[in-house]
Amino acid sequence: MQAKAREVYVPPVLQDLRAGTAELHIALEKRLPFFTDQLDTDAFQRLMQAYYGFYRPLETALLESARIPADFDLTPRLKAPILQRDLCKLGESVRTLEQLPICQHLPVIDSSAACLGVLYVLEGATLGGQILRREIATRLGLNAGNGAAFLDVYGAATGRRWRDFIEYLGARPMDVDERAAVVAAAQTTFSCFERWLESREVLA
Ligand code: HEM
């Protein structure tokens, strides 16, 4: 007898997140220069500087927020320290890193739902990283050891860590309003990030 295909349960909040951010994802993906001929190592470094200018203050805001759910362990999911190490490997000094422009228009983190919406975007971005990692290794010869660890931040654990996050998200009891707040925060995260990257002139 043929085995029945395993049915994957998609929690309602994830359905809402996907429906609410798919277009924003496509729009941003199209403008990111990872696959353009103009992307040389200097342009990649400027792009990663811009990523750092967004991730660092946003992760700091999450860490300092009293709203982050008490049972969520953010520390092992922080990516700004990895970006910082990459930039050093690409030739930046600690002093120049400290002087890099930092995004001032971040998503508002005023509830646990908002934290989760922001985290959905930051965690989901690790999935696309797997494609980008290969591209940047082929194109620029950069990898986890010499300046592109951010694109492979969870390495072989990428899939498992995403599933863990989704399981955590799906297990949280949420009413309709909270689900809407999660989606709104995810949407704002995408749009703030795109606007920031645009202002840093790193988008195609
Ligand atoms: C050129 C750049 C990018 C590419 C090629 C890309 C590609 C992808 C791909 C292929 C997936 C699905 C992976 C899977 O289902 O296993 C994905 C998921 C996702 N990406 Fe991207 N991505 C890019 C940039 C970004 C950025 C910059 C962000 C946010 C800052 C982002 C956020 C997400 C999110 C939240 C998901 C999860 C969607 C879900 O399954 O619910 N991506 N991306």
mmCIF file of C-alpha atoms and ligand atoms in Angstrom:
data_model
loop_
_atom_site.group_PDB
_atom_site.id
_atom_site.type_symbol
_atom_site.label_atom_id
_atom_site.label_comp_id
_atom_site.label_asym_id
_atom_site.label_seq_id
_atom_site.Cartn_x
_atom_site.Cartn_y
_atom_site.Cartn_z
ATOM 1 C CA MET A 1 0.000 0.000 0.000
ATOM 2 C CA GLN A 2 1.276 3.458 -0.863
ATOM 3 C CA ALA A 3 2.270 5.528 2.151
ATOM 4 C CA LYS A 4 0.112 8.575 2.681
ATOM 5 C CA ALA A 5 2.046 11.786 2.160
ATOM 6 C CA ARG A 6 2.862 13.449 5.459
ATOM 7 C CA GLU A 7 0.553 16.358 5.971
ATOM 8 C CA VAL A 8 2.327 19.410 7.284
ATOM 9 C CA TYR A 9 0.250 21.489 9.640
ATOM 10 C CA VAL A 10 0.580 25.224 8.999
ATOM 11 C CA PRO A 11 -0.600 27.173 12.037
ATOM 12 C CA PRO A 12 -3.032 30.034 11.332
ATOM 13 C CA VAL A 13 -0.517 32.696 12.340
ATOM 14 C CA LEU A 14 1.953 31.363 9.781
ATOM 15 C CA GLN A 15 -0.736 31.290 7.109
ATOM 16 C CA ASP A 16 -1.472 34.937 7.906
ATOM 17 C CA LEU A 17 2.214 35.854 7.913
ATOM 18 C CA ARG A 18 2.789 34.248 4.543
ATOM 19 C CA ALA A 19 -0.258 35.866 3.006
ATOM 20 C CA GLY A 20 0.621 39.240 4.520
ATOM 21 C CA THR A 21 4.306 39.371 3.553
ATOM 22 C CA ALA A 22 4.652 37.385 0.301
ATOM 23 C CA GLU A 23 4.453 40.484 -1.889
ATOM 24 C CA LEU A 24 6.862 42.435 0.299
ATOM 25 C CA HIS A 25 9.295 39.538 0.129
ATOM 26 C CA ILE A 26 9.124 39.332 -3.647
ATOM 27 C CA ALA A 27 9.558 43.099 -4.006
ATOM 28 C CA LEU A 28 12.618 43.192 -1.759
ATOM 29 C CA GLU A 29 14.141 40.062 -3.234
ATOM 30 C CA LYS A 30 13.948 41.634 -6.699
ATOM 31 C CA ARG A 31 15.853 44.708 -5.564
ATOM 32 C CA LEU A 32 18.616 42.981 -3.617
ATOM 33 C CA PRO A 33 21.800 42.906 -5.706
ATOM 34 C CA PHE A 34 23.069 39.419 -4.793
ATOM 35 C CA PHE A 35 22.598 38.126 -8.348
ATOM 36 C CA THR A 36 23.603 41.239 -10.292
ATOM 37 C CA ASP A 37 26.783 41.526 -12.343
ATOM 38 C CA GLN A 38 27.676 44.712 -10.473
ATOM 39 C CA LEU A 39 28.097 42.816 -7.205
ATOM 40 C CA ASP A 40 31.815 42.684 -6.518
ATOM 41 C CA THR A 41 33.428 42.263 -3.094
ATOM 42 C CA ASP A 42 33.283 46.016 -2.386
ATOM 43 C CA ALA A 43 29.576 46.168 -3.189
ATOM 44 C CA PHE A 44 28.967 43.060 -1.073
ATOM 45 C CA GLN A 45 30.805 44.708 1.816
ATOM 46 C CA ARG A 46 28.667 47.855 1.487
ATOM 47 C CA LEU A 47 25.553 45.674 1.424
ATOM 48 C CA MET A 48 26.617 43.844 4.578
ATOM 49 C CA GLN A 49 27.404 47.184 6.249
ATOM 50 C CA ALA A 50 23.836 48.215 5.492
ATOM 51 C CA TYR A 51 22.486 44.910 6.845
ATOM 52 C CA TYR A 52 24.531 45.492 9.992
ATOM 53 C CA GLY A 53 23.073 48.987 10.332
ATOM 54 C CA PHE A 54 19.630 47.430 10.506
ATOM 55 C CA TYR A 55 20.177 44.164 12.367
ATOM 56 C CA ARG A 56 22.265 45.681 15.142
ATOM 57 C CA PRO A 57 19.765 48.257 16.428
ATOM 58 C CA LEU A 58 16.813 45.935 15.803
ATOM 59 C CA GLU A 59 18.330 43.070 17.757
ATOM 60 C CA THR A 60 19.314 45.501 20.508
ATOM 61 C CA ALA A 61 15.706 46.748 20.615
ATOM 62 C CA LEU A 62 14.471 43.147 20.882
ATOM 63 C CA LEU A 63 16.993 42.360 23.620
ATOM 64 C CA GLU A 64 16.040 45.449 25.585
ATOM 65 C CA SER A 65 12.344 44.991 25.064
ATOM 66 C CA ALA A 66 10.366 43.858 28.058
ATOM 67 C CA ARG A 67 7.919 42.380 25.562
ATOM 68 C CA ILE A 68 9.992 39.530 24.253
ATOM 69 C CA PRO A 69 8.297 36.319 25.452
ATOM 70 C CA ALA A 70 10.113 35.056 28.570
ATOM 71 C CA ASP A 71 10.428 31.533 27.163
ATOM 72 C CA PHE A 72 12.032 32.673 23.898
ATOM 73 C CA ASP A 73 15.829 32.371 23.832
ATOM 74 C CA LEU A 74 16.999 35.180 21.565
ATOM 75 C CA THR A 75 20.734 35.060 22.285
ATOM 76 C CA PRO A 76 21.573 32.025 20.109
ATOM 77 C CA ARG A 77 19.608 33.614 17.265
ATOM 78 C CA LEU A 78 21.443 36.974 17.222
ATOM 79 C CA LYS A 79 22.974 37.741 13.855
ATOM 80 C CA ALA A 80 24.582 41.180 14.295
ATOM 81 C CA PRO A 81 27.660 39.655 16.015
ATOM 82 C CA ILE A 82 28.143 37.392 12.985
ATOM 83 C CA LEU A 83 27.774 40.361 10.617
ATOM 84 C CA GLN A 84 30.328 42.230 12.727
ATOM 85 C CA ARG A 85 32.808 39.352 12.429
ATOM 86 C CA ASP A 86 32.205 39.140 8.658
ATOM 87 C CA LEU A 87 32.873 42.844 8.244
ATOM 88 C CA CYS A 88 36.116 42.531 10.207
ATOM 89 C CA LYS A 89 37.176 39.667 7.947
ATOM 90 C CA LEU A 90 36.361 41.849 4.958
ATOM 91 C CA GLY A 91 38.812 44.415 6.297
ATOM 92 C CA GLU A 92 36.852 46.757 8.586
ATOM 93 C CA SER A 93 38.399 47.832 11.865
ATOM 94 C CA VAL A 94 36.387 47.834 15.083
ATOM 95 C CA ARG A 95 36.615 51.625 14.999
ATOM 96 C CA THR A 96 35.048 51.955 11.533
ATOM 97 C CA LEU A 97 32.363 49.449 12.534
ATOM 98 C CA GLU A 98 31.380 51.669 15.437
ATOM 99 C CA GLN A 99 30.983 54.586 13.056
ATOM 100 C CA LEU A 100 28.749 52.824 10.536
ATOM 101 C CA PRO A 101 25.334 54.421 10.016
ATOM 102 C CA ILE A 102 22.592 52.790 12.071
ATOM 103 C CA CYS A 103 18.927 52.691 11.109
ATOM 104 C CA GLN A 104 16.751 55.001 13.214
ATOM 105 C CA HIS A 105 13.372 53.991 11.795
ATOM 106 C CA LEU A 106 12.788 50.567 13.220
ATOM 107 C CA PRO A 107 9.572 48.619 13.657
ATOM 108 C CA VAL A 108 7.850 49.492 16.930
ATOM 109 C CA ILE A 109 8.195 46.675 19.442
ATOM 110 C CA ASP A 110 5.354 47.284 21.849
ATOM 111 C CA SER A 111 3.981 43.773 22.389
ATOM 112 C CA SER A 112 4.987 40.115 22.343
ATOM 113 C CA ALA A 113 3.088 39.834 19.082
ATOM 114 C CA ALA A 114 5.253 42.577 17.567
ATOM 115 C CA CYS A 115 8.417 40.780 18.738
ATOM 116 C CA LEU A 116 7.241 37.611 17.044
ATOM 117 C CA GLY A 117 6.460 39.410 13.789
ATOM 118 C CA VAL A 118 9.953 40.921 13.697
ATOM 119 C CA LEU A 119 11.487 37.552 14.555
ATOM 120 C CA TYR A 120 9.535 35.833 11.777
ATOM 121 C CA VAL A 121 11.273 38.093 9.244
ATOM 122 C CA LEU A 122 14.750 37.771 10.756
ATOM 123 C CA GLU A 123 14.459 33.996 11.107
ATOM 124 C CA GLY A 124 12.867 33.479 7.690
ATOM 125 C CA ALA A 125 15.696 35.402 6.068
ATOM 126 C CA THR A 126 18.064 32.569 7.051
ATOM 127 C CA LEU A 127 16.249 30.313 4.552
ATOM 128 C CA GLY A 128 16.995 32.499 1.553
ATOM 129 C CA GLY A 129 20.522 32.809 2.970
ATOM 130 C CA GLN A 130 21.126 29.245 1.883
ATOM 131 C CA ILE A 131 20.645 30.228 -1.762
ATOM 132 C CA LEU A 132 22.611 33.449 -1.386
ATOM 133 C CA ARG A 133 25.451 31.631 0.364
ATOM 134 C CA ARG A 134 26.039 29.453 -2.703
ATOM 135 C CA GLU A 135 25.833 32.401 -5.074
ATOM 136 C CA ILE A 136 28.334 34.490 -3.108
ATOM 137 C CA ALA A 137 30.730 31.562 -2.727
ATOM 138 C CA THR A 138 30.699 30.974 -6.489
ATOM 139 C CA ARG A 139 30.713 34.604 -7.512
ATOM 140 C CA LEU A 140 33.065 36.166 -4.954
ATOM 141 C CA GLY A 141 34.778 33.209 -3.300
ATOM 142 C CA LEU A 142 33.415 34.310 0.070
ATOM 143 C CA ASN A 143 32.180 31.782 2.600
ATOM 144 C CA ALA A 144 31.592 31.338 6.320
ATOM 145 C CA GLY A 145 35.331 31.545 6.974
ATOM 146 C CA ASN A 146 36.244 34.698 5.090
ATOM 147 C CA GLY A 147 33.397 37.207 5.338
ATOM 148 C CA ALA A 148 30.045 35.623 4.448
ATOM 149 C CA ALA A 149 29.129 33.669 7.595
ATOM 150 C CA PHE A 150 25.924 35.717 7.920
ATOM 151 C CA LEU A 151 24.500 34.004 4.826
ATOM 152 C CA ASP A 152 25.008 30.636 6.503
ATOM 153 C CA VAL A 153 24.418 31.766 10.030
ATOM 154 C CA TYR A 154 22.858 28.490 11.258
ATOM 155 C CA GLY A 155 24.779 26.216 8.882
ATOM 156 C CA ALA A 156 23.423 22.666 8.701
ATOM 157 C CA ALA A 157 20.907 23.533 11.449
ATOM 158 C CA THR A 158 19.075 26.097 9.269
ATOM 159 C CA GLY A 159 16.038 23.887 8.537
ATOM 160 C CA ARG A 160 15.752 22.571 12.068
ATOM 161 C CA ARG A 161 16.014 26.023 13.627
ATOM 162 C CA TRP A 162 13.325 27.352 11.288
ATOM 163 C CA ARG A 163 11.019 24.461 12.168
ATOM 164 C CA ASP A 164 11.718 25.050 15.877
ATOM 165 C CA PHE A 165 10.764 28.686 15.455
ATOM 166 C CA ILE A 166 7.590 27.846 13.551
ATOM 167 C CA GLU A 167 6.666 25.271 16.171
ATOM 168 C CA TYR A 168 7.178 27.870 18.898
ATOM 169 C CA LEU A 169 5.106 30.426 17.001
ATOM 170 C CA GLY A 170 2.327 27.946 16.277
ATOM 171 C CA ALA A 171 2.158 26.750 19.871
ATOM 172 C CA ARG A 172 1.474 30.214 21.276
ATOM 173 C CA PRO A 173 -2.177 30.837 21.930
ATOM 174 C CA MET A 174 -3.172 33.926 19.922
ATOM 175 C CA ASP A 175 -6.456 35.591 19.241
ATOM 176 C CA VAL A 176 -7.316 37.307 15.961
ATOM 177 C CA ASP A 177 -6.043 40.699 17.151
ATOM 178 C CA GLU A 178 -2.715 39.282 18.236
ATOM 179 C CA ARG A 179 -2.309 37.473 14.952
ATOM 180 C CA ALA A 180 -2.965 40.743 13.141
ATOM 181 C CA ALA A 181 -0.320 42.462 15.313
ATOM 182 C CA VAL A 182 2.232 39.754 14.438
ATOM 183 C CA VAL A 183 1.560 40.255 10.720
ATOM 184 C CA ALA A 184 1.651 44.072 10.991
ATOM 185 C CA ALA A 185 5.046 43.928 12.706
ATOM 186 C CA ALA A 186 6.399 41.548 10.055
ATOM 187 C CA GLN A 187 5.157 43.859 7.296
ATOM 188 C CA THR A 188 6.724 46.887 8.980
ATOM 189 C CA THR A 189 9.999 44.995 9.369
ATOM 190 C CA PHE A 190 10.103 44.290 5.645
ATOM 191 C CA SER A 191 9.247 47.870 4.719
ATOM 192 C CA CYS A 192 11.633 49.478 7.237
ATOM 193 C CA PHE A 193 14.423 47.211 6.007
ATOM 194 C CA GLU A 194 13.759 48.020 2.360
ATOM 195 C CA ARG A 195 13.614 51.754 3.055
ATOM 196 C CA TRP A 196 16.831 51.576 5.038
ATOM 197 C CA LEU A 197 18.668 49.632 2.320
ATOM 198 C CA GLU A 198 17.375 52.107 -0.226
ATOM 199 C CA SER A 199 18.679 55.031 1.830
ATOM 200 C CA ARG A 200 22.086 53.317 1.982
ATOM 201 C CA GLU A 201 21.993 53.046 -1.842
ATOM 202 C CA VAL A 202 22.686 49.330 -1.905
ATOM 203 C CA LEU A 203 19.562 48.167 -3.754
ATOM 204 C CA ALA A 204 19.516 47.456 -7.458
HETATM 205 C C1 HEM B 1 17.687 37.808 -2.816
HETATM 206 C C2 HEM B 1 17.390 37.597 -1.550
HETATM 207 C C3 HEM B 1 16.491 36.512 -1.065
HETATM 208 C C4 HEM B 1 16.192 35.309 -1.602
HETATM 209 C C5 HEM B 1 16.723 34.694 -2.887
HETATM 210 C C6 HEM B 1 15.248 34.672 -0.723
HETATM 211 C C7 HEM B 1 14.727 33.422 -0.917
HETATM 212 C C8 HEM B 1 13.887 32.780 -0.044
HETATM 213 C C9 HEM B 1 13.400 31.425 -0.208
HETATM 214 C C10 HEM B 1 13.755 30.501 -1.367
HETATM 215 C C11 HEM B 1 12.602 31.157 0.837
HETATM 216 C C12 HEM B 1 11.825 29.878 1.088
HETATM 217 C C13 HEM B 1 12.721 28.842 1.667
HETATM 218 C C14 HEM B 1 12.009 27.554 1.992
HETATM 219 O O1 HEM B 1 10.776 27.489 1.960
HETATM 220 O O2 HEM B 1 12.742 26.633 2.349
HETATM 221 C C15 HEM B 1 12.568 32.316 1.666
HETATM 222 C C16 HEM B 1 11.844 32.428 2.812
HETATM 223 C C17 HEM B 1 11.771 33.559 3.580
HETATM 224 N N1 HEM B 1 12.503 34.715 3.409
HETATM 225 FE FE1 HEM B 1 13.688 35.117 1.841
HETATM 226 N N2 HEM B 1 14.995 35.492 0.328
HETATM 227 C C18 HEM B 1 15.736 36.615 0.172
HETATM 228 C C19 HEM B 1 15.811 37.692 1.019
HETATM 229 C C20 HEM B 1 15.078 37.806 2.169
HETATM 230 C C21 HEM B 1 15.162 38.929 3.070
HETATM 231 C C22 HEM B 1 16.107 40.112 2.908
HETATM 232 C C23 HEM B 1 14.267 38.695 4.064
HETATM 233 C C24 HEM B 1 13.951 39.538 5.260
HETATM 234 C C25 HEM B 1 14.759 40.403 5.819
HETATM 235 C C26 HEM B 1 13.622 37.424 3.791
HETATM 236 C C27 HEM B 1 12.658 36.860 4.570
HETATM 237 C C28 HEM B 1 12.130 35.604 4.374
HETATM 238 C C29 HEM B 1 11.103 35.016 5.203
HETATM 239 C C30 HEM B 1 10.413 35.657 6.387
HETATM 240 C C31 HEM B 1 10.884 33.726 4.719
HETATM 241 C C32 HEM B 1 9.952 32.678 5.292
HETATM 242 C C33 HEM B 1 8.675 32.505 4.500
HETATM 243 C C34 HEM B 1 7.860 31.362 5.077
HETATM 244 O O3 HEM B 1 8.120 30.217 4.706
HETATM 245 O O4 HEM B 1 7.000 31.615 5.897
HETATM 246 N N3 HEM B 1 14.142 36.921 2.642
HETATM 247 N N4 HEM B 1 13.348 33.298 1.113
#
